[in-house]
């Protein structure tokens, strides 16, 4: 099993550009999450999907949208990137929303 | 607001020593706690968890202690190895809420 995979690993955007970060898990988990991690800070939840067909805002949702494409895939979209969105983005999944989360390797995004 | 925090941002130990990483939480309603390890350039990796109806749980070389009276969580690593060098995060949750992560403690192990 690959676990949680994310693409791309690195991305540089100009202010105003859009992009979609992809995430997939092969553990048949019901819940999926998107976090951002900034230097010296912990992980902050952007959006999550407790189960296929549902999505909810986390702590820092502004500037982002998500799509739970199917049970395996959960994408994060930046419609108009801003320098404040420069960060490392992690996707995670868990069997249920109350359980242990497994993380992907991260996407390092720089917005200039 | 309610949050999870860590006492020490950096902990330096010698190889073979025991390490203790501390975490304070402010919400007495939290009922589930997790410790994660994050190596440089990688995603967080689950180490051990504990529920609020327990005060101690042991894994391989790791022990988590929960003191609900003072809202304190600690991770003990026995016989610390250079491969243990990483950032360690505690996280907490309440019921069906999502996890809230602390800022992390960096553990540096020197040979």
PDB file of C-alpha atoms in Angstrom, chain A:
ATOM      1  CA  UNK A   1       0.000   0.000   0.000  1.00  0.00           C
ATOM      2  CA  UNK A   2       1.261   3.467  -0.846  1.00  0.00           C
ATOM      3  CA  UNK A   3      -0.737   5.041   1.997  1.00  0.00           C
ATOM      4  CA  UNK A   4      -1.396   8.729   1.342  1.00  0.00           C
ATOM      5  CA  UNK A   5       0.103  10.227  -1.796  1.00  0.00           C
ATOM      6  CA  UNK A   6       0.252  13.882  -2.794  1.00  0.00           C
ATOM      7  CA  UNK A   7       1.110  15.659  -6.029  1.00  0.00           C
ATOM      8  CA  UNK A   8       2.998  17.763  -6.822  1.00  0.00           C
ATOM      9  CA  UNK A   9       5.868  17.684  -4.307  1.00  0.00           C
ATOM     10  CA  UNK A  10       6.938  21.253  -5.102  1.00  0.00           C
ATOM     11  CA  UNK A  11       5.215  24.154  -6.835  1.00  0.00           C
ATOM     12  CA  UNK A  12       6.004  27.818  -7.466  1.00  0.00           C
ATOM     13  CA  UNK A  13       3.131  30.124  -8.393  1.00  0.00           C
ATOM     14  CA  UNK A  14       2.834  33.790  -9.182  1.00  0.00           C
ATOM     15  CA  UNK A  15       0.306  35.858  -7.257  1.00  0.00           C
ATOM     16  CA  UNK A  16      -3.127  35.410  -8.781  1.00  0.00           C
ATOM     17  CA  UNK A  17      -2.455  32.055 -10.408  1.00  0.00           C
ATOM     18  CA  UNK A  18      -4.592  29.052  -9.573  1.00  0.00           C
ATOM     19  CA  UNK A  19      -3.709  25.444  -8.941  1.00  0.00           C
ATOM     20  CA  UNK A  20      -5.052  22.214  -7.508  1.00  0.00           C
ATOM     21  CA  UNK A  21      -3.208  20.001  -5.052  1.00  0.00           C
ATOM     22  CA  UNK A  22      -4.068  16.338  -5.409  1.00  0.00           C
ATOM     23  CA  UNK A  23      -4.323  13.753  -2.637  1.00  0.00           C
ATOM     24  CA  UNK A  24      -5.187  10.073  -2.766  1.00  0.00           C
ATOM     25  CA  UNK A  25      -5.281   7.288  -0.171  1.00  0.00           C
ATOM     26  CA  UNK A  26      -5.471   3.547  -0.687  1.00  0.00           C
ATOM     27  CA  UNK A  27      -6.430   2.536   2.861  1.00  0.00           C
ATOM     28  CA  UNK A  28     -10.192   2.690   2.292  1.00  0.00           C
ATOM     29  CA  UNK A  29     -10.442   5.477   4.853  1.00  0.00           C
ATOM     30  CA  UNK A  30     -13.640   7.428   5.247  1.00  0.00           C
ATOM     31  CA  UNK A  31     -12.201  10.756   6.404  1.00  0.00           C
ATOM     32  CA  UNK A  32      -9.667  13.010   4.701  1.00  0.00           C
ATOM     33  CA  UNK A  33      -8.036  16.313   5.676  1.00  0.00           C
ATOM     34  CA  UNK A  34      -5.976  19.180   4.343  1.00  0.00           C
ATOM     35  CA  UNK A  35      -3.531  21.013   6.637  1.00  0.00           C
ATOM     36  CA  UNK A  36      -0.985  23.745   6.163  1.00  0.00           C
ATOM     37  CA  UNK A  37       2.229  23.989   8.127  1.00  0.00           C
ATOM     38  CA  UNK A  38       4.150  27.239   8.490  1.00  0.00           C
ATOM     39  CA  UNK A  39       7.619  27.642  10.050  1.00  0.00           C
ATOM     40  CA  UNK A  40       7.548  27.421  13.826  1.00  0.00           C
ATOM     41  CA  UNK A  41       3.878  26.558  13.851  1.00  0.00           C
ATOM     42  CA  UNK A  42       1.912  23.410  14.177  1.00  0.00           C
ATOM     43  CA  UNK A  43      -0.459  22.008  11.614  1.00  0.00           C
ATOM     44  CA  UNK A  44      -3.572  24.041  10.948  1.00  0.00           C
ATOM     45  CA  UNK A  45      -6.647  22.440   9.457  1.00  0.00           C
ATOM     46  CA  UNK A  46      -7.902  24.010   6.232  1.00  0.00           C
ATOM     47  CA  UNK A  47     -10.769  21.707   5.251  1.00  0.00           C
ATOM     48  CA  UNK A  48     -11.811  18.172   5.974  1.00  0.00           C
ATOM     49  CA  UNK A  49     -14.177  15.556   4.653  1.00  0.00           C
ATOM     50  CA  UNK A  50     -15.636  13.307   7.322  1.00  0.00           C
ATOM     51  CA  UNK A  51     -17.027  10.956   4.699  1.00  0.00           C
ATOM     52  CA  UNK A  52     -17.489  10.755   0.947  1.00  0.00           C
ATOM     53  CA  UNK A  53     -19.879  13.460  -0.160  1.00  0.00           C
ATOM     54  CA  UNK A  54     -19.275  15.843   2.752  1.00  0.00           C
ATOM     55  CA  UNK A  55     -16.780  18.644   3.311  1.00  0.00           C
ATOM     56  CA  UNK A  56     -16.390  21.102   6.173  1.00  0.00           C
ATOM     57  CA  UNK A  57     -14.281  24.142   6.948  1.00  0.00           C
ATOM     58  CA  UNK A  58     -11.432  23.894   9.368  1.00  0.00           C
ATOM     59  CA  UNK A  59      -9.506  26.611  11.169  1.00  0.00           C
ATOM     60  CA  UNK A  60      -8.112  28.459   8.103  1.00  0.00           C
ATOM     61  CA  UNK A  61     -10.395  27.887   5.061  1.00  0.00           C
ATOM     62  CA  UNK A  62     -10.237  31.343   3.454  1.00  0.00           C
ATOM     63  CA  UNK A  63      -8.728  31.316  -0.036  1.00  0.00           C
ATOM     64  CA  UNK A  64      -9.203  27.578  -0.526  1.00  0.00           C
ATOM     65  CA  UNK A  65     -11.773  25.184  -1.901  1.00  0.00           C
ATOM     66  CA  UNK A  66     -11.907  21.410  -1.746  1.00  0.00           C
ATOM     67  CA  UNK A  67     -13.493  18.531  -3.628  1.00  0.00           C
ATOM     68  CA  UNK A  68     -13.995  15.008  -2.332  1.00  0.00           C
ATOM     69  CA  UNK A  69     -13.923  13.401  -5.746  1.00  0.00           C
ATOM     70  CA  UNK A  70     -14.575   9.886  -4.463  1.00  0.00           C
ATOM     71  CA  UNK A  71     -13.646   7.884  -1.395  1.00  0.00           C
ATOM     72  CA  UNK A  72      -9.961   7.796  -2.390  1.00  0.00           C
ATOM     73  CA  UNK A  73      -9.335  11.356  -3.551  1.00  0.00           C
ATOM     74  CA  UNK A  74      -9.553  14.779  -1.900  1.00  0.00           C
ATOM     75  CA  UNK A  75      -8.241  17.813  -3.757  1.00  0.00           C
ATOM     76  CA  UNK A  76      -7.418  21.318  -2.549  1.00  0.00           C
ATOM     77  CA  UNK A  77      -7.762  24.279  -4.892  1.00  0.00           C
ATOM     78  CA  UNK A  78      -6.268  27.742  -4.674  1.00  0.00           C
ATOM     79  CA  UNK A  79      -8.304  29.952  -7.008  1.00  0.00           C
ATOM     80  CA  UNK A  80      -6.103  33.055  -6.783  1.00  0.00           C
ATOM     81  CA  UNK A  81      -2.849  32.376  -4.980  1.00  0.00           C
ATOM     82  CA  UNK A  82      -1.445  34.937  -2.545  1.00  0.00           C
ATOM     83  CA  UNK A  83       2.022  35.132  -0.926  1.00  0.00           C
ATOM     84  CA  UNK A  84       0.353  34.386   2.432  1.00  0.00           C
ATOM     85  CA  UNK A  85      -0.437  30.925   1.056  1.00  0.00           C
ATOM     86  CA  UNK A  86       3.238  30.044   0.826  1.00  0.00           C
ATOM     87  CA  UNK A  87       3.413  26.982   3.039  1.00  0.00           C
ATOM     88  CA  UNK A  88       3.792  23.225   3.175  1.00  0.00           C
ATOM     89  CA  UNK A  89       0.493  21.459   2.605  1.00  0.00           C
ATOM     90  CA  UNK A  90      -0.265  18.057   4.059  1.00  0.00           C
ATOM     91  CA  UNK A  91      -3.103  15.732   3.259  1.00  0.00           C
ATOM     92  CA  UNK A  92      -4.168  13.118   5.805  1.00  0.00           C
ATOM     93  CA  UNK A  93      -6.737  10.379   6.113  1.00  0.00           C
ATOM     94  CA  UNK A  94      -8.309   8.365   8.904  1.00  0.00           C
ATOM     95  CA  UNK A  95     -10.662   5.436   9.050  1.00  0.00           C
ATOM     96  CA  UNK A  96     -13.221   7.552  10.882  1.00  0.00           C
ATOM     97  CA  UNK A  97     -13.197  11.214  11.890  1.00  0.00           C
ATOM     98  CA  UNK A  98     -12.406  10.227  15.466  1.00  0.00           C
ATOM     99  CA  UNK A  99      -9.374   8.122  14.656  1.00  0.00           C
ATOM    100  CA  UNK A 100      -5.668   8.274  14.088  1.00  0.00           C
ATOM    101  CA  UNK A 101      -4.656  10.233  10.998  1.00  0.00           C
ATOM    102  CA  UNK A 102      -2.095   9.114   8.416  1.00  0.00           C
ATOM    103  CA  UNK A 103      -0.239  11.846   6.575  1.00  0.00           C
ATOM    104  CA  UNK A 104       1.121  12.232   3.075  1.00  0.00           C
ATOM    105  CA  UNK A 105       4.640  13.531   2.309  1.00  0.00           C
ATOM    106  CA  UNK A 106       3.510  17.118   1.734  1.00  0.00           C
ATOM    107  CA  UNK A 107       3.540  19.704  -1.063  1.00  0.00           C
ATOM    108  CA  UNK A 108       5.862  22.687  -0.686  1.00  0.00           C
ATOM    109  CA  UNK A 109       4.173  25.704  -2.283  1.00  0.00           C
ATOM    110  CA  UNK A 110       5.792  29.074  -2.868  1.00  0.00           C
ATOM    111  CA  UNK A 111       3.757  32.044  -4.085  1.00  0.00           C
ATOM    112  CA  UNK A 112       5.784  34.988  -5.374  1.00  0.00           C
TER     113      UNK A 112
END
